[in-house]
């Protein structure tokens, strides 16, 4: 099993497009790019449902605070 590593959004898009172009062979894509099978599978599912926006890493981003109005 491949150990996890950091990937950029552009690299995730490249991996997903490669996987789709080879008939959704997740194992081959994971081995070629040295990422886990499970991660490739999740990226492809997110790409299918949300396009490029689904591959954005949202960890660490928080909603803006709600402004409280005094009455």
PDB file of N, CA, C and O in Angstrom:
ATOM      1  N   UNK A   1       0.840  -1.169   0.000  1.00  0.00           N
ATOM      2  CA  UNK A   1       0.000   0.000   0.000  1.00  0.00           C
ATOM      3  C   UNK A   1       0.890   1.239   0.000  1.00  0.00           C
ATOM      4  O   UNK A   1       1.860   1.323   0.731  1.00  0.00           O
ATOM      5  N   UNK A   2       0.534   2.218  -0.821  1.00  0.00           N
ATOM      6  CA  UNK A   2       1.317   3.443  -0.909  1.00  0.00           C
ATOM      7  C   UNK A   2       1.057   4.318   0.313  1.00  0.00           C
ATOM      8  O   UNK A   2      -0.061   4.399   0.801  1.00  0.00           O
ATOM      9  N   UNK A   3       2.108   4.932   0.818  1.00  0.00           N
ATOM     10  CA  UNK A   3       1.961   5.824   1.950  1.00  0.00           C
ATOM     11  C   UNK A   3       1.463   7.177   1.442  1.00  0.00           C
ATOM     12  O   UNK A   3       1.795   7.598   0.343  1.00  0.00           O
ATOM     13  N   UNK A   4       0.658   7.856   2.239  1.00  0.00           N
ATOM     14  CA  UNK A   4       0.105   9.142   1.837  1.00  0.00           C
ATOM     15  C   UNK A   4       1.183  10.194   1.652  1.00  0.00           C
ATOM     16  O   UNK A   4       2.229  10.160   2.279  1.00  0.00           O
ATOM     17  N   UNK A   5       0.923  11.121   0.764  1.00  0.00           N
ATOM     18  CA  UNK A   5       1.835  12.239   0.545  1.00  0.00           C
ATOM     19  C   UNK A   5       1.006  13.443   0.141  1.00  0.00           C
ATOM     20  O   UNK A   5      -0.151  13.311  -0.252  1.00  0.00           O
ATOM     21  N   UNK A   6       1.595  14.617   0.263  1.00  0.00           N
ATOM     22  CA  UNK A   6       0.873  15.830  -0.090  1.00  0.00           C
ATOM     23  C   UNK A   6       0.800  15.960  -1.602  1.00  0.00           C
ATOM     24  O   UNK A   6       1.744  15.651  -2.314  1.00  0.00           O
ATOM     25  N   UNK A   7      -0.356  16.430  -2.063  1.00  0.00           N
ATOM     26  CA  UNK A   7      -0.548  16.669  -3.493  1.00  0.00           C
ATOM     27  C   UNK A   7      -1.203  18.026  -3.672  1.00  0.00           C
ATOM     28  O   UNK A   7      -1.999  18.456  -2.843  1.00  0.00           O
ATOM     29  N   UNK A   8      -0.880  18.676  -4.772  1.00  0.00           N
ATOM     30  CA  UNK A   8      -1.517  19.955  -5.082  1.00  0.00           C
ATOM     31  C   UNK A   8      -2.829  19.686  -5.814  1.00  0.00           C
ATOM     32  O   UNK A   8      -3.077  18.581  -6.291  1.00  0.00           O
ATOM     33  N   UNK A   9      -3.654  20.700  -5.906  1.00  0.00           N
ATOM     34  CA  UNK A   9      -4.917  20.552  -6.625  1.00  0.00           C
ATOM     35  C   UNK A   9      -4.650  20.159  -8.076  1.00  0.00           C
ATOM     36  O   UNK A   9      -5.318  19.287  -8.625  1.00  0.00           O
ATOM     37  N   UNK A  10      -3.658  20.771  -8.695  1.00  0.00           N
ATOM     38  CA  UNK A  10      -3.330  20.474 -10.084  1.00  0.00           C
ATOM     39  C   UNK A  10      -2.899  19.014 -10.248  1.00  0.00           C
ATOM     40  O   UNK A  10      -3.263  18.352 -11.218  1.00  0.00           O
ATOM     41  N   UNK A  11      -2.132  18.518  -9.291  1.00  0.00           N
ATOM     42  CA  UNK A  11      -1.690  17.129  -9.354  1.00  0.00           C
ATOM     43  C   UNK A  11      -2.870  16.179  -9.173  1.00  0.00           C
ATOM     44  O   UNK A  11      -2.964  15.156  -9.854  1.00  0.00           O
ATOM     45  N   UNK A  12      -3.790  16.507  -8.276  1.00  0.00           N
ATOM     46  CA  UNK A  12      -4.979  15.673  -8.086  1.00  0.00           C
ATOM     47  C   UNK A  12      -5.815  15.629  -9.357  1.00  0.00           C
ATOM     48  O   UNK A  12      -6.323  14.572  -9.749  1.00  0.00           O
ATOM     49  N   UNK A  13      -5.960  16.770 -10.043  1.00  0.00           N
ATOM     50  CA  UNK A  13      -6.700  16.813 -11.304  1.00  0.00           C
ATOM     51  C   UNK A  13      -6.021  15.921 -12.334  1.00  0.00           C
ATOM     52  O   UNK A  13      -6.677  15.153 -13.046  1.00  0.00           O
ATOM     53  N   UNK A  14      -4.692  16.006 -12.416  1.00  0.00           N
ATOM     54  CA  UNK A  14      -3.932  15.173 -13.363  1.00  0.00           C
ATOM     55  C   UNK A  14      -4.151  13.685 -13.077  1.00  0.00           C
ATOM     56  O   UNK A  14      -4.378  12.893 -13.997  1.00  0.00           O
ATOM     57  N   UNK A  15      -4.100  13.304 -11.806  1.00  0.00           N
ATOM     58  CA  UNK A  15      -4.281  11.902 -11.419  1.00  0.00           C
ATOM     59  C   UNK A  15      -5.692  11.433 -11.765  1.00  0.00           C
ATOM     60  O   UNK A  15      -5.872  10.351 -12.337  1.00  0.00           O
ATOM     61  N   UNK A  16      -6.686  12.246 -11.454  1.00  0.00           N
ATOM     62  CA  UNK A  16      -8.072  11.876 -11.738  1.00  0.00           C
ATOM     63  C   UNK A  16      -8.300  11.735 -13.237  1.00  0.00           C
ATOM     64  O   UNK A  16      -8.912  10.758 -13.697  1.00  0.00           O
ATOM     65  N   UNK A  17      -7.819  12.683 -14.021  1.00  0.00           N
ATOM     66  CA  UNK A  17      -8.002  12.611 -15.475  1.00  0.00           C
ATOM     67  C   UNK A  17      -7.290  11.398 -16.062  1.00  0.00           C
ATOM     68  O   UNK A  17      -7.824  10.736 -16.948  1.00  0.00           O
ATOM     69  N   UNK A  18      -6.102  11.094 -15.553  1.00  0.00           N
ATOM     70  CA  UNK A  18      -5.387   9.902 -16.008  1.00  0.00           C
ATOM     71  C   UNK A  18      -6.201   8.654 -15.691  1.00  0.00           C
ATOM     72  O   UNK A  18      -6.371   7.774 -16.550  1.00  0.00           O
ATOM     73  N   UNK A  19      -6.720   8.573 -14.479  1.00  0.00           N
ATOM     74  CA  UNK A  19      -7.494   7.411 -14.048  1.00  0.00           C
ATOM     75  C   UNK A  19      -8.735   7.228 -14.925  1.00  0.00           C
ATOM     76  O   UNK A  19      -9.043   6.117 -15.360  1.00  0.00           O
ATOM     77  N   UNK A  20      -9.438   8.306 -15.201  1.00  0.00           N
ATOM     78  CA  UNK A  20     -10.639   8.235 -16.041  1.00  0.00           C
ATOM     79  C   UNK A  20     -10.280   7.806 -17.461  1.00  0.00           C
ATOM     80  O   UNK A  20     -10.966   6.974 -18.063  1.00  0.00           O
ATOM     81  N   UNK A  21      -9.176   8.347 -17.986  1.00  0.00           N
ATOM     82  CA  UNK A  21      -8.761   8.029 -19.358  1.00  0.00           C
ATOM     83  C   UNK A  21      -8.326   6.581 -19.542  1.00  0.00           C
ATOM     84  O   UNK A  21      -8.383   6.060 -20.655  1.00  0.00           O
ATOM     85  N   UNK A  22      -7.891   5.922 -18.473  1.00  0.00           N
ATOM     86  CA  UNK A  22      -7.477   4.517 -18.593  1.00  0.00           C
ATOM     87  C   UNK A  22      -8.580   3.572 -18.136  1.00  0.00           C
ATOM     88  O   UNK A  22      -8.319   2.433 -17.763  1.00  0.00           O
ATOM     89  N   UNK A  23      -9.820   4.055 -18.151  1.00  0.00           N
ATOM     90  CA  UNK A  23     -10.944   3.200 -17.816  1.00  0.00           C
ATOM     91  C   UNK A  23     -11.169   3.022 -16.334  1.00  0.00           C
ATOM     92  O   UNK A  23     -11.608   1.957 -15.894  1.00  0.00           O
ATOM     93  N   UNK A  24     -10.847   4.045 -15.565  1.00  0.00           N
ATOM     94  CA  UNK A  24     -11.032   4.028 -14.102  1.00  0.00           C
ATOM     95  C   UNK A  24     -10.280   2.879 -13.435  1.00  0.00           C
ATOM     96  O   UNK A  24     -10.792   2.226 -12.535  1.00  0.00           O
ATOM     97  N   UNK A  25      -9.061   2.682 -13.855  1.00  0.00           N
ATOM     98  CA  UNK A  25      -8.191   1.690 -13.230  1.00  0.00           C
ATOM     99  C   UNK A  25      -7.475   2.389 -12.065  1.00  0.00           C
ATOM    100  O   UNK A  25      -6.386   2.923 -12.203  1.00  0.00           O
ATOM    101  N   UNK A  26      -8.124   2.369 -10.906  1.00  0.00           N
ATOM    102  CA  UNK A  26      -7.624   3.089  -9.732  1.00  0.00           C
ATOM    103  C   UNK A  26      -6.265   2.553  -9.279  1.00  0.00           C
ATOM    104  O   UNK A  26      -5.394   3.313  -8.872  1.00  0.00           O
ATOM    105  N   UNK A  27      -6.101   1.250  -9.356  1.00  0.00           N
ATOM    106  CA  UNK A  27      -4.853   0.623  -8.912  1.00  0.00           C
ATOM    107  C   UNK A  27      -3.678   1.112  -9.743  1.00  0.00           C
ATOM    108  O   UNK A  27      -2.632   1.488  -9.199  1.00  0.00           O
ATOM    109  N   UNK A  28      -3.846   1.130 -11.052  1.00  0.00           N
ATOM    110  CA  UNK A  28      -2.754   1.575 -11.931  1.00  0.00           C
ATOM    111  C   UNK A  28      -2.418   3.041 -11.691  1.00  0.00           C
ATOM    112  O   UNK A  28      -1.242   3.422 -11.625  1.00  0.00           O
ATOM    113  N   UNK A  29      -3.437   3.885 -11.546  1.00  0.00           N
ATOM    114  CA  UNK A  29      -3.210   5.311 -11.290  1.00  0.00           C
ATOM    115  C   UNK A  29      -2.502   5.505  -9.955  1.00  0.00           C
ATOM    116  O   UNK A  29      -1.573   6.312  -9.840  1.00  0.00           O
ATOM    117  N   UNK A  30      -2.919   4.755  -8.932  1.00  0.00           N
ATOM    118  CA  UNK A  30      -2.304   4.874  -7.605  1.00  0.00           C
ATOM    119  C   UNK A  30      -0.836   4.468  -7.650  1.00  0.00           C
ATOM    120  O   UNK A  30       0.013   5.136  -7.048  1.00  0.00           O
ATOM    121  N   UNK A  31      -0.532   3.406  -8.359  1.00  0.00           N
ATOM    122  CA  UNK A  31       0.862   2.950  -8.447  1.00  0.00           C
ATOM    123  C   UNK A  31       1.721   3.937  -9.226  1.00  0.00           C
ATOM    124  O   UNK A  31       2.847   4.230  -8.843  1.00  0.00           O
ATOM    125  N   UNK A  32       1.181   4.457 -10.323  1.00  0.00           N
ATOM    126  CA  UNK A  32       1.957   5.387 -11.159  1.00  0.00           C
ATOM    127  C   UNK A  32       2.302   6.668 -10.398  1.00  0.00           C
ATOM    128  O   UNK A  32       3.419   7.159 -10.483  1.00  0.00           O
ATOM    129  N   UNK A  33       1.335   7.201  -9.651  1.00  0.00           N
ATOM    130  CA  UNK A  33       1.538   8.478  -8.961  1.00  0.00           C
ATOM    131  C   UNK A  33       1.937   8.334  -7.498  1.00  0.00           C
ATOM    132  O   UNK A  33       2.071   9.326  -6.783  1.00  0.00           O
ATOM    133  N   UNK A  34       2.104   7.083  -7.044  1.00  0.00           N
ATOM    134  CA  UNK A  34       2.547   6.788  -5.685  1.00  0.00           C
ATOM    135  C   UNK A  34       1.642   7.413  -4.614  1.00  0.00           C
ATOM    136  O   UNK A  34       2.095   8.086  -3.694  1.00  0.00           O
ATOM    137  N   UNK A  35       0.348   7.190  -4.788  1.00  0.00           N
ATOM    138  CA  UNK A  35      -0.652   7.570  -3.796  1.00  0.00           C
ATOM    139  C   UNK A  35      -1.506   6.340  -3.527  1.00  0.00           C
ATOM    140  O   UNK A  35      -1.398   5.337  -4.225  1.00  0.00           O
ATOM    141  N   UNK A  36      -2.360   6.390  -2.526  1.00  0.00           N
ATOM    142  CA  UNK A  36      -3.146   5.216  -2.184  1.00  0.00           C
ATOM    143  C   UNK A  36      -4.325   5.022  -3.140  1.00  0.00           C
ATOM    144  O   UNK A  36      -4.880   5.978  -3.690  1.00  0.00           O
ATOM    145  N   UNK A  37      -4.703   3.770  -3.307  1.00  0.00           N
ATOM    146  CA  UNK A  37      -5.852   3.389  -4.123  1.00  0.00           C
ATOM    147  C   UNK A  37      -7.097   4.094  -3.612  1.00  0.00           C
ATOM    148  O   UNK A  37      -7.873   4.667  -4.391  1.00  0.00           O
ATOM    149  N   UNK A  38      -7.291   4.060  -2.301  1.00  0.00           N
ATOM    150  CA  UNK A  38      -8.472   4.655  -1.694  1.00  0.00           C
ATOM    151  C   UNK A  38      -8.550   6.148  -1.987  1.00  0.00           C
ATOM    152  O   UNK A  38      -9.632   6.678  -2.249  1.00  0.00           O
ATOM    153  N   UNK A  39      -7.424   6.834  -1.949  1.00  0.00           N
ATOM    154  CA  UNK A  39      -7.420   8.272  -2.202  1.00  0.00           C
ATOM    155  C   UNK A  39      -7.787   8.563  -3.645  1.00  0.00           C
ATOM    156  O   UNK A  39      -8.568   9.478  -3.918  1.00  0.00           O
ATOM    157  N   UNK A  40      -7.255   7.792  -4.592  1.00  0.00           N
ATOM    158  CA  UNK A  40      -7.604   7.987  -6.002  1.00  0.00           C
ATOM    159  C   UNK A  40      -9.104   7.777  -6.195  1.00  0.00           C
ATOM    160  O   UNK A  40      -9.773   8.559  -6.866  1.00  0.00           O
ATOM    161  N   UNK A  41      -9.630   6.732  -5.586  1.00  0.00           N
ATOM    162  CA  UNK A  41     -11.054   6.427  -5.699  1.00  0.00           C
ATOM    163  C   UNK A  41     -11.894   7.599  -5.175  1.00  0.00           C
ATOM    164  O   UNK A  41     -12.858   8.026  -5.822  1.00  0.00           O
ATOM    165  N   UNK A  42     -11.531   8.146  -4.013  1.00  0.00           N
ATOM    166  CA  UNK A  42     -12.276   9.265  -3.434  1.00  0.00           C
ATOM    167  C   UNK A  42     -12.186  10.507  -4.313  1.00  0.00           C
ATOM    168  O   UNK A  42     -13.175  11.220  -4.493  1.00  0.00           O
ATOM    169  N   UNK A  43     -11.000  10.797  -4.850  1.00  0.00           N
ATOM    170  CA  UNK A  43     -10.841  11.957  -5.722  1.00  0.00           C
ATOM    171  C   UNK A  43     -11.709  11.838  -6.966  1.00  0.00           C
ATOM    172  O   UNK A  43     -12.318  12.814  -7.392  1.00  0.00           O
ATOM    173  N   UNK A  44     -11.762  10.653  -7.561  1.00  0.00           N
ATOM    174  CA  UNK A  44     -12.570  10.451  -8.769  1.00  0.00           C
ATOM    175  C   UNK A  44     -14.048  10.659  -8.444  1.00  0.00           C
ATOM    176  O   UNK A  44     -14.770  11.314  -9.204  1.00  0.00           O
ATOM    177  N   UNK A  45     -14.510  10.146  -7.310  1.00  0.00           N
ATOM    178  CA  UNK A  45     -15.913  10.334  -6.916  1.00  0.00           C
ATOM    179  C   UNK A  45     -16.220  11.818  -6.712  1.00  0.00           C
ATOM    180  O   UNK A  45     -17.257  12.313  -7.158  1.00  0.00           O
ATOM    181  N   UNK A  46     -15.322  12.537  -6.044  1.00  0.00           N
ATOM    182  CA  UNK A  46     -15.539  13.965  -5.813  1.00  0.00           C
ATOM    183  C   UNK A  46     -15.520  14.733  -7.131  1.00  0.00           C
ATOM    184  O   UNK A  46     -16.302  15.659  -7.330  1.00  0.00           O
ATOM    185  N   UNK A  47     -14.616  14.350  -8.030  1.00  0.00           N
ATOM    186  CA  UNK A  47     -14.511  14.996  -9.337  1.00  0.00           C
ATOM    187  C   UNK A  47     -15.785  14.768 -10.138  1.00  0.00           C
ATOM    188  O   UNK A  47     -16.279  15.675 -10.800  1.00  0.00           O
ATOM    189  N   UNK A  48     -16.328  13.559 -10.074  1.00  0.00           N
ATOM    190  CA  UNK A  48     -17.567  13.239 -10.793  1.00  0.00           C
ATOM    191  C   UNK A  48     -18.737  14.085 -10.297  1.00  0.00           C
ATOM    192  O   UNK A  48     -19.559  14.539 -11.089  1.00  0.00           O
ATOM    193  N   UNK A  49     -18.823  14.303  -8.995  1.00  0.00           N
ATOM    194  CA  UNK A  49     -19.971  15.025  -8.450  1.00  0.00           C
ATOM    195  C   UNK A  49     -19.798  16.543  -8.435  1.00  0.00           C
ATOM    196  O   UNK A  49     -20.773  17.272  -8.587  1.00  0.00           O
ATOM    197  N   UNK A  50     -18.552  17.032  -8.272  1.00  0.00           N
ATOM    198  CA  UNK A  50     -18.341  18.482  -8.124  1.00  0.00           C
ATOM    199  C   UNK A  50     -17.340  19.089  -9.100  1.00  0.00           C
ATOM    200  O   UNK A  50     -17.026  20.269  -8.976  1.00  0.00           O
ATOM    201  N   UNK A  51     -16.787  18.316  -9.992  1.00  0.00           N
ATOM    202  CA  UNK A  51     -15.785  18.844 -10.918  1.00  0.00           C
ATOM    203  C   UNK A  51     -14.496  19.210 -10.192  1.00  0.00           C
ATOM    204  O   UNK A  51     -14.191  18.664  -9.130  1.00  0.00           O
ATOM    205  N   UNK A  52     -13.753  20.150 -10.766  1.00  0.00           N
ATOM    206  CA  UNK A  52     -12.476  20.582 -10.177  1.00  0.00           C
ATOM    207  C   UNK A  52     -12.640  21.085  -8.749  1.00  0.00           C
ATOM    208  O   UNK A  52     -11.761  20.898  -7.911  1.00  0.00           O
ATOM    209  N   UNK A  53     -13.760  21.712  -8.453  1.00  0.00           N
ATOM    210  CA  UNK A  53     -13.987  22.283  -7.123  1.00  0.00           C
ATOM    211  C   UNK A  53     -14.022  21.199  -6.043  1.00  0.00           C
ATOM    212  O   UNK A  53     -13.710  21.466  -4.885  1.00  0.00           O
ATOM    213  N   UNK A  54     -14.354  19.989  -6.416  1.00  0.00           N
ATOM    214  CA  UNK A  54     -14.402  18.898  -5.452  1.00  0.00           C
ATOM    215  C   UNK A  54     -13.035  18.455  -4.976  1.00  0.00           C
ATOM    216  O   UNK A  54     -12.926  17.736  -3.977  1.00  0.00           O
ATOM    217  N   UNK A  55     -11.995  18.875  -5.669  1.00  0.00           N
ATOM    218  CA  UNK A  55     -10.642  18.448  -5.320  1.00  0.00           C
ATOM    219  C   UNK A  55      -9.885  19.472  -4.481  1.00  0.00           C
ATOM    220  O   UNK A  55      -8.718  19.278  -4.169  1.00  0.00           O
ATOM    221  N   UNK A  56     -10.550  20.532  -4.085  1.00  0.00           N
ATOM    222  CA  UNK A  56      -9.912  21.547  -3.244  1.00  0.00           C
ATOM    223  C   UNK A  56      -9.819  21.019  -1.818  1.00  0.00           C
ATOM    224  O   UNK A  56     -10.777  20.471  -1.284  1.00  0.00           O
ATOM    225  N   UNK A  57      -8.643  21.175  -1.219  1.00  0.00           N
ATOM    226  CA  UNK A  57      -8.430  20.757   0.166  1.00  0.00           C
ATOM    227  C   UNK A  57      -8.994  21.832   1.078  1.00  0.00           C
ATOM    228  O   UNK A  57      -8.495  22.952   1.117  1.00  0.00           O
ATOM    229  N   UNK A  58     -10.051  21.510   1.804  1.00  0.00           N
ATOM    230  CA  UNK A  58     -10.736  22.505   2.639  1.00  0.00           C
ATOM    231  C   UNK A  58     -10.329  22.441   4.099  1.00  0.00           C
ATOM    232  O   UNK A  58     -10.893  23.136   4.932  1.00  0.00           O
ATOM    233  N   UNK A  59      -9.357  21.622   4.435  1.00  0.00           N
ATOM    234  CA  UNK A  59      -8.941  21.534   5.836  1.00  0.00           C
ATOM    235  C   UNK A  59      -8.312  22.847   6.276  1.00  0.00           C
ATOM    236  O   UNK A  59      -7.542  23.452   5.557  1.00  0.00           O
ATOM    237  N   UNK A  60      -8.677  23.282   7.472  1.00  0.00           N
ATOM    238  CA  UNK A  60      -8.092  24.501   8.031  1.00  0.00           C
ATOM    239  C   UNK A  60      -8.822  25.766   7.656  1.00  0.00           C
ATOM    240  O   UNK A  60      -8.518  26.827   8.154  1.00  0.00           O
ATOM    241  N   UNK A  61      -9.795  25.689   6.770  1.00  0.00           N
ATOM    242  CA  UNK A  61     -10.561  26.874   6.388  1.00  0.00           C
ATOM    243  C   UNK A  61     -11.831  26.906   7.236  1.00  0.00           C
ATOM    244  O   UNK A  61     -12.550  25.924   7.339  1.00  0.00           O
ATOM    245  N   UNK A  62     -12.096  28.045   7.810  1.00  0.00           N
ATOM    246  CA  UNK A  62     -13.240  28.171   8.695  1.00  0.00           C
ATOM    247  C   UNK A  62     -14.227  29.179   8.128  1.00  0.00           C
ATOM    248  O   UNK A  62     -13.857  30.083   7.388  1.00  0.00           O
ATOM    249  N   UNK A  63     -15.447  29.050   8.540  1.00  0.00           N
ATOM    250  CA  UNK A  63     -16.474  29.999   8.137  1.00  0.00           C
ATOM    251  C   UNK A  63     -16.175  31.333   8.809  1.00  0.00           C
ATOM    252  O   UNK A  63     -15.692  31.373   9.931  1.00  0.00           O
ATOM    253  N   UNK A  64     -16.516  32.426   8.124  1.00  0.00           N
ATOM    254  CA  UNK A  64     -16.304  33.734   8.767  1.00  0.00           C
ATOM    255  C   UNK A  64     -17.210  33.871   9.976  1.00  0.00           C
ATOM    256  O   UNK A  64     -18.309  33.308  10.010  1.00  0.00           O
ATOM    257  N   UNK A  65     -16.755  34.592  10.995  1.00  0.00           N
ATOM    258  CA  UNK A  65     -17.579  34.748  12.199  1.00  0.00           C
ATOM    259  C   UNK A  65     -18.876  35.496  11.898  1.00  0.00           C
ATOM    260  O   UNK A  65     -18.922  36.361  11.044  1.00  0.00           O
ATOM    261  N   UNK A  66     -19.910  35.139  12.622  1.00  0.00           N
ATOM    262  CA  UNK A  66     -21.206  35.791  12.454  1.00  0.00           C
ATOM    263  C   UNK A  66     -21.168  37.106  13.225  1.00  0.00           C
ATOM    264  O   UNK A  66     -20.788  37.159  14.392  1.00  0.00           O
ATOM    265  N   UNK A  67     -21.564  38.171  12.552  1.00  0.00           N
ATOM    266  CA  UNK A  67     -21.603  39.473  13.215  1.00  0.00           C
ATOM    267  C   UNK A  67     -22.858  39.547  14.062  1.00  0.00           C
ATOM    268  O   UNK A  67     -23.954  39.247  13.610  1.00  0.00           O
ATOM    269  N   UNK A  68     -22.682  39.905  15.300  1.00  0.00           N
ATOM    270  CA  UNK A  68     -23.826  40.032  16.207  1.00  0.00           C
ATOM    271  C   UNK A  68     -24.258  41.489  16.252  1.00  0.00           C
ATOM    272  O   UNK A  68     -23.466  42.385  16.505  1.00  0.00           O
ATOM    273  N   UNK A  69     -25.529  41.679  16.024  1.00  0.00           N
ATOM    274  CA  UNK A  69     -26.072  43.037  16.067  1.00  0.00           C
ATOM    275  C   UNK A  69     -26.696  43.294  17.425  1.00  0.00           C
ATOM    276  O   UNK A  69     -27.384  42.444  17.991  1.00  0.00           O
ATOM    277  N   UNK A  70     -26.442  44.456  17.943  1.00  0.00           N
ATOM    278  CA  UNK A  70     -27.044  44.826  19.215  1.00  0.00           C
ATOM    279  C   UNK A  70     -28.406  45.469  18.939  1.00  0.00           C
ATOM    280  O   UNK A  70     -28.534  46.323  18.085  1.00  0.00           O
ATOM    281  N   UNK A  71     -29.356  45.054  19.675  1.00  0.00           N
ATOM    282  CA  UNK A  71     -30.711  45.606  19.511  1.00  0.00           C
ATOM    283  C   UNK A  71     -31.053  46.548  20.624  1.00  0.00           C
ATOM    284  O   UNK A  71     -30.687  46.509  21.703  1.00  0.00           O
TER     285      UNK A  71
END
